């Protein structure tokens, strides 16, 4: 059941629009007929496989299969264009496995203390973490910080459409029933990445096809060198524990972890100019951060009965159907099951490595497909994926609109990644800010009186100052060279 779940998850994750929560939800009724550990094994396989699977299409065709894989696409797709698709696929797999393994070990050894600490994250701390993550937009926008911040602000603005998260009132719906729920996240992601990339390919057609690599994994161009690991290892070592902690905080999720770790890797890199142009450590940081949440999201669920994300919320139903009530009593009353679950997590990671390694030889064959064939297929999958996910033709139109927006942003030098970051973090920052001020009765000092919040805000200021200084030095250097 683990292997079946992994294969299903990898395939679903690699197809734009078919998201992992949807796959887990569809598979949930099937598990009711199975033994508890067998049914949950299948769901865990789908979860882990799908979280990794998004990186495959992100690397090969610059279309993230999952929102978190958008961070992987920033460097993974560039490596493919440079003829190193196998190298990017290998690193995404190995970084994912390392992140999963670290997350599994932490779940087994430190679940209870981490869950207790994660519960200290209330609205104040979530707001500060969101603000700190938003400041990383400046770090990711080397060369034109103003354009990057503008894209981030646009993303935050777009996140305000739809129902007010606290009052339930419709905002910026303009009388439209479809807009009352806000912009579809799936339509936005597929639009700004898949559709915009297809439009760019049409424009580049006259200049000749993008150079494609050979497809033998044994070629030196597709093997990871010691130099690659020297750059990637520190990024993975930082990303895995950070991702574990983010996964343990209910409501944050893998997309935030991927982008946060990507930004940190770039900020601390000895060669930040390589990021966005094919930095192997960019792929490593994004994938290790993305996949290290997979086990830690179970920490609050198993110990406290609080799901860490949407997927564990669905899986909570599987536990309940089988008579397993998550919380402190689970460890006391069902200790054999808990032990079996811990072993299951480790076995799933091991099988993931085997299946992923076998699959690399198949995945890389996508680089052989001519662009004239590849991108019509991508567009067809995009249309189908959005419609299947939302069952709404309006969202297909939204996808096309965001595709044109993404194309225009790329054309005029505005990075699209900050827009997605702002869209993801906007609701977290807004809800955290408003709830904090309600609790504190409008007292803004609440954000510095909470130690965790104060630390994140200070880090955010440091990140902005550092990015601004780097931008100024870069501008001065360019001016001097021009003279």
GROMACS .gro file of C-alpha atoms in nm:
model
  483
    1UNK     CA    1   0.000   0.000   0.000
    2UNK     CA    2   0.292   0.234   0.068
    3UNK     CA    3   0.437   0.185  -0.281
    4UNK     CA    4   0.096   0.232  -0.442
    5UNK     CA    5   0.040   0.551  -0.246
    6UNK     CA    6   0.384   0.686  -0.340
    7UNK     CA    7   0.330   0.623  -0.712
    8UNK     CA    8  -0.016   0.783  -0.703
    9UNK     CA    9   0.120   1.079  -0.509
   10UNK     CA   10   0.416   1.137  -0.741
   11UNK     CA   11   0.194   1.127  -1.051
   12UNK     CA   12  -0.071   1.354  -0.898
   13UNK     CA   13   0.191   1.597  -0.768
   14UNK     CA   14   0.360   1.622  -1.107
   15UNK     CA   15   0.039   1.716  -1.292
   16UNK     CA   16  -0.045   2.088  -1.258
   17UNK     CA   17  -0.384   2.145  -1.099
   18UNK     CA   18  -0.425   1.798  -0.944
   19UNK     CA   19  -0.331   1.875  -0.586
   20UNK     CA   20  -0.230   1.637  -0.309
   21UNK     CA   21  -0.520   1.714  -0.070
   22UNK     CA   22  -0.762   1.622  -0.348
   23UNK     CA   23  -0.584   1.288  -0.401
   24UNK     CA   24  -0.584   1.211  -0.028
   25UNK     CA   25  -0.953   1.301   0.000
   26UNK     CA   26  -1.045   1.075  -0.294
   27UNK     CA   27  -0.842   0.785  -0.152
   28UNK     CA   28  -0.983   0.829   0.199
   29UNK     CA   29  -1.300   0.615   0.152
   30UNK     CA   30  -1.090   0.331   0.008
   31UNK     CA   31  -0.888   0.309   0.329
   32UNK     CA   32  -1.200   0.249   0.539
   33UNK     CA   33  -1.207  -0.113   0.417
   34UNK     CA   34  -0.843  -0.174   0.506
   35UNK     CA   35  -0.668  -0.243   0.834
   36UNK     CA   36  -0.588   0.083   1.016
   37UNK     CA   37  -0.213   0.083   0.953
   38UNK     CA   38  -0.255  -0.032   0.589
   39UNK     CA   39  -0.507   0.239   0.506
   40UNK     CA   40  -0.304   0.512   0.671
   41UNK     CA   41   0.010   0.380   0.498
   42UNK     CA   42  -0.151   0.446   0.160
   43UNK     CA   43  -0.247   0.801   0.259
   44UNK     CA   44   0.102   0.874   0.394
   45UNK     CA   45   0.248   0.746   0.066
   46UNK     CA   46   0.025   0.980  -0.135
   47UNK     CA   47   0.119   1.270   0.094
   48UNK     CA   48   0.495   1.217   0.071
   49UNK     CA   49   0.494   1.125  -0.297
   50UNK     CA   50   0.277   1.420  -0.394
   51UNK     CA   51   0.484   1.669  -0.198
   52UNK     CA   52   0.792   1.559  -0.393
   53UNK     CA   53   0.613   1.507  -0.726
   54UNK     CA   54   0.550   1.877  -0.779
   55UNK     CA   55   0.922   1.930  -0.832
   56UNK     CA   56   0.932   1.706  -1.141
   57UNK     CA   57   0.727   1.932  -1.366
   58UNK     CA   58   0.882   2.237  -1.198
   59UNK     CA   59   1.229   2.124  -1.302
   60UNK     CA   60   1.150   1.986  -1.647
   61UNK     CA   61   0.902   2.240  -1.787
   62UNK     CA   62   0.903   2.527  -1.534
   63UNK     CA   63   0.547   2.444  -1.430
   64UNK     CA   64   0.520   2.363  -1.057
   65UNK     CA   65   0.292   2.071  -0.990
   66UNK     CA   66   0.230   2.202  -0.637
   67UNK     CA   67   0.246   2.557  -0.497
   68UNK     CA   68   0.554   2.474  -0.290
   69UNK     CA   69   0.739   2.352  -0.601
   70UNK     CA   70   0.728   2.705  -0.744
   71UNK     CA   71   1.038   2.778  -0.537
   72UNK     CA   72   1.210   2.474  -0.692
   73UNK     CA   73   1.122   2.594  -1.042
   74UNK     CA   74   1.323   2.913  -0.999
   75UNK     CA   75   1.655   2.730  -1.033
   76UNK     CA   76   1.549   2.381  -1.140
   77UNK     CA   77   1.407   2.496  -1.473
   78UNK     CA   78   1.719   2.703  -1.540
   79UNK     CA   79   1.936   2.396  -1.487
   80UNK     CA   80   1.721   2.208  -1.739
   81UNK     CA   81   1.768   2.485  -1.996
   82UNK     CA   82   2.142   2.464  -1.939
   83UNK     CA   83   2.140   2.090  -2.010
   84UNK     CA   84   2.148   1.969  -1.648
   85UNK     CA   85   1.796   1.835  -1.602
   86UNK     CA   86   1.921   1.511  -1.448
   87UNK     CA   87   2.132   1.701  -1.197
   88UNK     CA   88   1.833   1.909  -1.087
   89UNK     CA   89   1.607   1.602  -1.065
   90UNK     CA   90   1.864   1.412  -0.861
   91UNK     CA   91   1.910   1.698  -0.617
   92UNK     CA   92   1.536   1.752  -0.578
   93UNK     CA   93   1.493   1.382  -0.496
   94UNK     CA   94   1.786   1.353  -0.255
   95UNK     CA   95   1.709   1.682  -0.078
   96UNK     CA   96   1.346   1.570  -0.044
   97UNK     CA   97   1.450   1.237   0.107
   98UNK     CA   98   1.689   1.402   0.353
   99UNK     CA   99   1.419   1.650   0.455
  100UNK     CA  100   1.168   1.368   0.503
  101UNK     CA  101   1.414   1.160   0.705
  102UNK     CA  102   1.497   1.447   0.939
  103UNK     CA  103   1.126   1.515   0.981
  104UNK     CA  104   1.056   1.147   1.054
  105UNK     CA  105   1.329   1.131   1.320
  106UNK     CA  106   1.210   1.449   1.489
  107UNK     CA  107   0.851   1.319   1.490
  108UNK     CA  108   0.965   0.998   1.659
  109UNK     CA  109   1.198   1.153   1.915
  110UNK     CA  110   1.071   1.504   1.989
  111UNK     CA  111   0.702   1.514   1.902
  112UNK     CA  112   0.568   1.615   2.243
  113UNK     CA  113   0.811   1.900   2.332
  114UNK     CA  114   0.793   2.048   1.981
  115UNK     CA  115   0.413   2.038   1.988
  116UNK     CA  116   0.412   2.225   2.319
  117UNK     CA  117   0.645   2.493   2.184
  118UNK     CA  118   0.454   2.525   1.857
  119UNK     CA  119   0.139   2.600   2.055
  120UNK     CA  120   0.307   2.918   2.178
  121UNK     CA  121   0.255   3.052   1.826
  122UNK     CA  122  -0.058   3.262   1.847
  123UNK     CA  123  -0.177   3.550   1.626
  124UNK     CA  124   0.110   3.776   1.738
  125UNK     CA  125   0.379   3.524   1.650
  126UNK     CA  126   0.211   3.425   1.323
  127UNK     CA  127   0.198   3.791   1.219
  128UNK     CA  128   0.567   3.843   1.296
  129UNK     CA  129   0.666   3.524   1.112
  130UNK     CA  130   0.458   3.634   0.813
  131UNK     CA  131   0.621   3.978   0.810
  132UNK     CA  132   0.967   3.823   0.831
  133UNK     CA  133   0.884   3.591   0.542
  134UNK     CA  134   0.758   3.886   0.337
  135UNK     CA  135   1.087   4.070   0.390
  136UNK     CA  136   1.261   3.782   0.215
  137UNK     CA  137   1.101   3.915  -0.105
  138UNK     CA  138   1.367   4.185  -0.091
  139UNK     CA  139   1.634   3.917  -0.060
  140UNK     CA  140   1.493   3.729  -0.361
  141UNK     CA  141   1.476   4.043  -0.577
  142UNK     CA  142   1.843   4.101  -0.644
  143UNK     CA  143   1.895   4.354  -0.922
  144UNK     CA  144   1.566   4.539  -0.875
  145UNK     CA  145   1.434   4.525  -0.522
  146UNK     CA  146   1.163   4.780  -0.600
  147UNK     CA  147   1.010   4.560  -0.870
  148UNK     CA  148   1.023   4.257  -0.642
  149UNK     CA  149   0.855   4.442  -0.355
  150UNK     CA  150   0.593   4.579  -0.597
  151UNK     CA  151   0.510   4.225  -0.710
  152UNK     CA  152   0.487   4.116  -0.345
  153UNK     CA  153   0.249   4.402  -0.262
  154UNK     CA  154   0.035   4.304  -0.561
  155UNK     CA  155   0.021   3.948  -0.429
  156UNK     CA  156  -0.089   4.067  -0.085
  157UNK     CA  157  -0.355   4.288  -0.246
  158UNK     CA  158  -0.490   4.000  -0.453
  159UNK     CA  159  -0.518   3.789  -0.137
  160UNK     CA  160  -0.768   4.039   0.009
  161UNK     CA  161  -1.036   3.953  -0.250
  162UNK     CA  162  -1.318   3.733  -0.124
  163UNK     CA  163  -1.462   3.675   0.221
  164UNK     CA  164  -1.325   3.867   0.517
  165UNK     CA  165  -1.148   3.600   0.728
  166UNK     CA  166  -1.288   3.738   1.055
  167UNK     CA  167  -1.633   3.876   0.972
  168UNK     CA  168  -1.728   3.668   0.666
  169UNK     CA  169  -1.828   3.978   0.466
  170UNK     CA  170  -1.753   3.984   0.094
  171UNK     CA  171  -1.468   4.214  -0.005
  172UNK     CA  172  -1.380   4.344  -0.352
  173UNK     CA  173  -1.629   4.103  -0.510
  174UNK     CA  174  -1.794   4.377  -0.724
  175UNK     CA  175  -2.122   4.190  -0.711
  176UNK     CA  176  -1.972   3.875  -0.862
  177UNK     CA  177  -2.069   3.545  -0.702
  178UNK     CA  178  -1.750   3.384  -0.832
  179UNK     CA  179  -1.524   3.653  -0.684
  180UNK     CA  180  -1.693   3.634  -0.345
  181UNK     CA  181  -1.470   3.336  -0.263
  182UNK     CA  182  -1.155   3.516  -0.380
  183UNK     CA  183  -0.912   3.427  -0.655
  184UNK     CA  184  -0.854   3.055  -0.700
  185UNK     CA  185  -0.508   2.969  -0.570
  186UNK     CA  186  -0.466   2.687  -0.821
  187UNK     CA  187  -0.571   2.913  -1.110
  188UNK     CA  188  -0.321   3.177  -0.998
  189UNK     CA  189  -0.029   2.936  -0.964
  190UNK     CA  190  -0.091   2.761  -1.296
  191UNK     CA  191  -0.159   3.090  -1.472
  192UNK     CA  192   0.154   3.280  -1.369
  193UNK     CA  193   0.378   2.980  -1.423
  194UNK     CA  194   0.234   2.740  -1.685
  195UNK     CA  195   0.035   2.974  -1.910
  196UNK     CA  196   0.291   3.254  -1.896
  197UNK     CA  197   0.569   3.008  -1.981
  198UNK     CA  198   0.369   2.878  -2.278
  199UNK     CA  199   0.319   3.235  -2.403
  200UNK     CA  200   0.691   3.302  -2.364
  201UNK     CA  201   0.768   2.986  -2.561
  202UNK     CA  202   0.546   3.108  -2.846
  203UNK     CA  203   0.737   3.436  -2.849
  204UNK     CA  204   1.077   3.263  -2.846
  205UNK     CA  205   0.983   3.022  -3.125
  206UNK     CA  206   1.122   3.247  -3.396
  207UNK     CA  207   1.458   3.264  -3.219
  208UNK     CA  208   1.494   2.886  -3.223
  209UNK     CA  209   1.411   2.616  -2.968
  210UNK     CA  210   1.547   2.612  -2.615
  211UNK     CA  211   1.859   2.397  -2.599
  212UNK     CA  212   1.771   2.053  -2.466
  213UNK     CA  213   2.011   1.820  -2.293
  214UNK     CA  214   2.086   1.461  -2.376
  215UNK     CA  215   1.878   1.221  -2.177
  216UNK     CA  216   2.125   0.965  -2.045
  217UNK     CA  217   2.143   0.995  -1.668
  218UNK     CA  218   2.494   0.850  -1.680
  219UNK     CA  219   2.623   1.159  -1.863
  220UNK     CA  220   2.845   1.388  -1.658
  221UNK     CA  221   2.603   1.677  -1.715
  222UNK     CA  222   2.337   1.491  -1.517
  223UNK     CA  223   2.551   1.369  -1.227
  224UNK     CA  224   2.596   1.558  -0.901
  225UNK     CA  225   2.958   1.652  -0.838
  226UNK     CA  226   3.140   1.711  -0.510
  227UNK     CA  227   3.122   2.081  -0.588
  228UNK     CA  228   2.742   2.058  -0.616
  229UNK     CA  229   2.717   1.884  -0.280
  230UNK     CA  230   2.957   2.135  -0.123
  231UNK     CA  231   2.713   2.413  -0.208
  232UNK     CA  232   2.396   2.214  -0.141
  233UNK     CA  233   2.482   2.045   0.189
  234UNK     CA  234   2.472   2.362   0.407
  235UNK     CA  235   2.142   2.465   0.246
  236UNK     CA  236   1.988   2.125   0.322
  237UNK     CA  237   2.127   2.126   0.677
  238UNK     CA  238   1.955   2.461   0.743
  239UNK     CA  239   1.633   2.391   0.554
  240UNK     CA  240   1.542   2.056   0.711
  241UNK     CA  241   1.512   2.171   1.075
  242UNK     CA  242   1.344   2.498   0.975
  243UNK     CA  243   1.092   2.304   0.767
  244UNK     CA  244   1.029   2.062   1.054
  245UNK     CA  245   0.940   2.349   1.283
  246UNK     CA  246   0.717   2.523   1.027
  247UNK     CA  247   0.532   2.196   0.971
  248UNK     CA  248   0.471   2.163   1.344
  249UNK     CA  249   0.299   2.504   1.358
  250UNK     CA  250  -0.064   2.449   1.247
  251UNK     CA  251  -0.167   2.644   0.941
  252UNK     CA  252   0.170   2.736   0.787
  253UNK     CA  253   0.249   2.455   0.543
  254UNK     CA  254   0.503   2.350   0.283
  255UNK     CA  255   0.481   2.649   0.047
  256UNK     CA  256   0.590   2.890   0.319
  257UNK     CA  257   0.867   2.654   0.422
  258UNK     CA  258   0.996   2.620   0.064
  259UNK     CA  259   1.010   2.994  -0.002
  260UNK     CA  260   1.142   3.081   0.343
  261UNK     CA  261   1.426   2.833   0.310
  262UNK     CA  262   1.499   2.940  -0.046
  263UNK     CA  263   1.530   3.301   0.069
  264UNK     CA  264   1.753   3.208   0.363
  265UNK     CA  265   1.976   2.998   0.136
  266UNK     CA  266   2.016   3.290  -0.102
  267UNK     CA  267   2.085   3.537   0.177
  268UNK     CA  268   2.358   3.317   0.326
  269UNK     CA  269   2.506   3.190   0.000
  270UNK     CA  270   2.859   3.276  -0.106
  271UNK     CA  271   2.729   3.315  -0.461
  272UNK     CA  272   2.381   3.473  -0.436
  273UNK     CA  273   2.411   3.598  -0.794
  274UNK     CA  274   2.364   3.238  -0.912
  275UNK     CA  275   2.015   3.208  -0.763
  276UNK     CA  276   1.745   3.222  -1.025
  277UNK     CA  277   2.005   3.128  -1.287
  278UNK     CA  278   2.062   2.763  -1.199
  279UNK     CA  279   2.195   2.740  -0.843
  280UNK     CA  280   2.188   2.378  -0.731
  281UNK     CA  281   2.162   2.489  -0.367
  282UNK     CA  282   1.841   2.675  -0.456
  283UNK     CA  283   1.682   2.346  -0.561
  284UNK     CA  284   1.822   2.175  -0.250
  285UNK     CA  285   1.694   2.436  -0.005
  286UNK     CA  286   1.346   2.453  -0.157
  287UNK     CA  287   1.297   2.076  -0.169
  288UNK     CA  288   1.447   2.002   0.173
  289UNK     CA  289   1.231   2.276   0.324
  290UNK     CA  290   0.924   2.159   0.133
  291UNK     CA  291   0.946   1.791   0.224
  292UNK     CA  292   1.066   1.831   0.582
  293UNK     CA  293   0.714   1.935   0.680
  294UNK     CA  294   0.561   1.601   0.579
  295UNK     CA  295   0.616   1.423   0.910
  296UNK     CA  296   0.619   1.725   1.139
  297UNK     CA  297   0.264   1.820   1.038
  298UNK     CA  298   0.163   1.504   1.224
  299UNK     CA  299   0.322   1.631   1.547
  300UNK     CA  300   0.031   1.855   1.658
  301UNK     CA  301  -0.221   1.604   1.523
  302UNK     CA  302  -0.086   1.299   1.704
  303UNK     CA  303  -0.002   1.473   2.032
  304UNK     CA  304  -0.281   1.731   2.058
  305UNK     CA  305  -0.545   1.634   1.803
  306UNK     CA  306  -0.480   1.956   1.605
  307UNK     CA  307  -0.413   1.902   1.230
  308UNK     CA  308  -0.097   2.068   1.103
  309UNK     CA  309  -0.234   2.132   0.753
  310UNK     CA  310  -0.520   2.046   0.518
  311UNK     CA  311  -0.385   1.698   0.443
  312UNK     CA  312  -0.349   1.595   0.806
  313UNK     CA  313  -0.697   1.736   0.867
  314UNK     CA  314  -0.828   1.491   0.606
  315UNK     CA  315  -0.621   1.209   0.752
  316UNK     CA  316  -0.762   1.287   1.095
  317UNK     CA  317  -1.086   1.145   0.956
  318UNK     CA  318  -0.911   0.818   0.871
  319UNK     CA  319  -0.781   0.792   1.227
  320UNK     CA  320  -1.126   0.857   1.372
  321UNK     CA  321  -1.300   0.605   1.145
  322UNK     CA  322  -1.062   0.335   1.267
  323UNK     CA  323  -1.132   0.425   1.630
  324UNK     CA  324  -0.803   0.608   1.683
  325UNK     CA  325  -0.850   0.939   1.862
  326UNK     CA  326  -0.541   1.162   1.822
  327UNK     CA  327  -0.418   1.334   2.135
  328UNK     CA  328  -0.230   1.238   2.451
  329UNK     CA  329  -0.455   0.936   2.500
  330UNK     CA  330  -0.343   0.791   2.165
  331UNK     CA  331   0.008   0.727   2.302
  332UNK     CA  332  -0.139   0.571   2.617
  333UNK     CA  333  -0.421   0.361   2.474
  334UNK     CA  334  -0.281   0.268   2.132
  335UNK     CA  335   0.094   0.249   2.187
  336UNK     CA  336   0.143  -0.043   1.940
  337UNK     CA  337  -0.026   0.156   1.664
  338UNK     CA  338   0.187   0.464   1.739
  339UNK     CA  339   0.503   0.252   1.718
  340UNK     CA  340   0.384   0.100   1.390
  341UNK     CA  341   0.307   0.448   1.256
  342UNK     CA  342   0.659   0.567   1.336
  343UNK     CA  343   0.807   0.266   1.154
  344UNK     CA  344   0.567   0.334   0.866
  345UNK     CA  345   0.704   0.687   0.824
  346UNK     CA  346   1.062   0.559   0.797
  347UNK     CA  347   0.970   0.277   0.559
  348UNK     CA  348   0.779   0.521   0.337
  349UNK     CA  349   1.085   0.746   0.313
  350UNK     CA  350   1.307   0.449   0.221
  351UNK     CA  351   1.064   0.330  -0.048
  352UNK     CA  352   1.031   0.687  -0.172
  353UNK     CA  353   1.405   0.692  -0.239
  354UNK     CA  354   1.388   0.363  -0.431
  355UNK     CA  355   1.083   0.453  -0.640
  356UNK     CA  356   1.207   0.806  -0.702
  357UNK     CA  357   1.547   0.683  -0.814
  358UNK     CA  358   1.389   0.434  -1.055
  359UNK     CA  359   1.159   0.705  -1.187
  360UNK     CA  360   1.437   0.953  -1.269
  361UNK     CA  361   1.517   0.768  -1.590
  362UNK     CA  362   1.155   0.803  -1.699
  363UNK     CA  363   1.103   1.161  -1.585
  364UNK     CA  364   1.401   1.297  -1.774
  365UNK     CA  365   1.264   1.171  -2.106
  366UNK     CA  366   1.036   1.476  -2.102
  367UNK     CA  367   1.329   1.686  -2.225
  368UNK     CA  368   1.314   1.495  -2.554
  369UNK     CA  369   0.967   1.626  -2.633
  370UNK     CA  370   0.975   1.918  -2.881
  371UNK     CA  371   0.844   2.248  -2.746
  372UNK     CA  372   0.579   2.256  -3.019
  373UNK     CA  373   0.432   1.939  -2.867
  374UNK     CA  374   0.519   1.993  -2.501
  375UNK     CA  375   0.353   2.326  -2.433
  376UNK     CA  376   0.018   2.251  -2.600
  377UNK     CA  377   0.007   1.944  -2.375
  378UNK     CA  378   0.098   2.161  -2.075
  379UNK     CA  379  -0.181   2.403  -2.162
  380UNK     CA  380  -0.430   2.120  -2.204
  381UNK     CA  381  -0.333   1.977  -1.865
  382UNK     CA  382  -0.357   2.324  -1.713
  383UNK     CA  383  -0.710   2.380  -1.843
  384UNK     CA  384  -0.814   2.033  -1.729
  385UNK     CA  385  -0.643   2.060  -1.392
  386UNK     CA  386  -0.801   2.392  -1.302
  387UNK     CA  387  -1.148   2.280  -1.410
  388UNK     CA  388  -1.123   1.948  -1.225
  389UNK     CA  389  -0.997   2.121  -0.911
  390UNK     CA  390  -1.259   2.398  -0.903
  391UNK     CA  391  -1.541   2.272  -1.131
  392UNK     CA  392  -1.582   2.631  -1.246
  393UNK     CA  393  -1.519   2.778  -1.593
  394UNK     CA  394  -1.473   3.120  -1.433
  395UNK     CA  395  -1.151   2.994  -1.275
  396UNK     CA  396  -1.028   2.878  -1.616
  397UNK     CA  397  -1.068   3.238  -1.730
  398UNK     CA  398  -0.889   3.354  -1.415
  399UNK     CA  399  -0.603   3.120  -1.502
  400UNK     CA  400  -0.575   3.275  -1.849
  401UNK     CA  401  -0.583   3.624  -1.700
  402UNK     CA  402  -0.304   3.546  -1.457
  403UNK     CA  403  -0.114   3.383  -1.743
  404UNK     CA  404  -0.118   3.711  -1.935
  405UNK     CA  405  -0.021   3.896  -1.616
  406UNK     CA  406   0.271   3.659  -1.557
  407UNK     CA  407   0.385   3.696  -1.917
  408UNK     CA  408   0.374   4.076  -1.890
  409UNK     CA  409   0.565   4.071  -1.560
  410UNK     CA  410   0.839   3.855  -1.711
  411UNK     CA  411   0.848   4.079  -2.017
  412UNK     CA  412   0.906   4.393  -1.811
  413UNK     CA  413   1.144   4.244  -1.556
  414UNK     CA  414   0.903   4.193  -1.264
  415UNK     CA  415   0.965   3.858  -1.087
  416UNK     CA  416   0.653   3.646  -1.044
  417UNK     CA  417   0.770   3.454  -0.735
  418UNK     CA  418   0.718   3.753  -0.498
  419UNK     CA  419   0.359   3.779  -0.622
  420UNK     CA  420   0.294   3.419  -0.517
  421UNK     CA  421   0.472   3.472  -0.184
  422UNK     CA  422   0.257   3.776  -0.112
  423UNK     CA  423  -0.060   3.588  -0.207
  424UNK     CA  424   0.027   3.302   0.029
  425UNK     CA  425   0.139   3.516   0.322
  426UNK     CA  426  -0.120   3.792   0.290
  427UNK     CA  427  -0.398   3.610   0.482
  428UNK     CA  428  -0.156   3.495   0.754
  429UNK     CA  429  -0.030   3.850   0.811
  430UNK     CA  430  -0.379   4.003   0.796
  431UNK     CA  431  -0.543   3.757   1.035
  432UNK     CA  432  -0.247   3.771   1.273
  433UNK     CA  433  -0.246   4.151   1.277
  434UNK     CA  434  -0.619   4.194   1.327
  435UNK     CA  435  -0.656   3.920   1.589
  436UNK     CA  436  -0.353   4.053   1.778
  437UNK     CA  437  -0.490   4.407   1.787
  438UNK     CA  438  -0.832   4.281   1.898
  439UNK     CA  439  -0.676   4.083   2.182
  440UNK     CA  440  -0.444   4.371   2.279
  441UNK     CA  441  -0.720   4.632   2.234
  442UNK     CA  442  -0.522   4.823   1.976
  443UNK     CA  443  -0.191   4.825   2.164
  444UNK     CA  444   0.082   4.795   1.898
  445UNK     CA  445   0.349   4.721   2.158
  446UNK     CA  446   0.208   4.369   2.182
  447UNK     CA  447   0.433   4.274   1.890
  448UNK     CA  448   0.752   4.361   2.078
  449UNK     CA  449   0.633   4.239   2.419
  450UNK     CA  450   0.614   3.882   2.291
  451UNK     CA  451   0.973   3.749   2.269
  452UNK     CA  452   0.920   3.522   1.968
  453UNK     CA  453   0.743   3.799   1.778
  454UNK     CA  454   1.014   4.051   1.862
  455UNK     CA  455   1.286   3.819   1.733
  456UNK     CA  456   1.112   3.770   1.398
  457UNK     CA  457   1.048   4.143   1.356
  458UNK     CA  458   1.413   4.224   1.428
  459UNK     CA  459   1.519   3.960   1.176
  460UNK     CA  460   1.284   4.118   0.923
  461UNK     CA  461   1.440   4.462   0.972
  462UNK     CA  462   1.788   4.311   0.939
  463UNK     CA  463   1.686   4.134   0.615
  464UNK     CA  464   1.549   4.458   0.467
  465UNK     CA  465   1.858   4.660   0.563
  466UNK     CA  466   2.089   4.390   0.429
  467UNK     CA  467   1.899   4.362   0.100
  468UNK     CA  468   1.887   4.741   0.063
  469UNK     CA  469   2.261   4.773   0.125
  470UNK     CA  470   2.330   4.497  -0.128
  471UNK     CA  471   2.108   4.670  -0.383
  472UNK     CA  472   2.286   5.001  -0.327
  473UNK     CA  473   2.631   4.844  -0.360
  474UNK     CA  474   2.522   4.662  -0.675
  475UNK     CA  475   2.385   4.984  -0.826
  476UNK     CA  476   2.704   5.172  -0.740
  477UNK     CA  477   2.916   4.897  -0.895
  478UNK     CA  478   2.708   4.897  -1.213
  479UNK     CA  479   2.735   5.275  -1.233
  480UNK     CA  480   3.112   5.264  -1.192
  481UNK     CA  481   3.150   4.998  -1.462
  482UNK     CA  482   2.929   5.202  -1.697
  483UNK     CA  483   3.159   5.500  -1.655
   0.00000   0.00000   0.00000
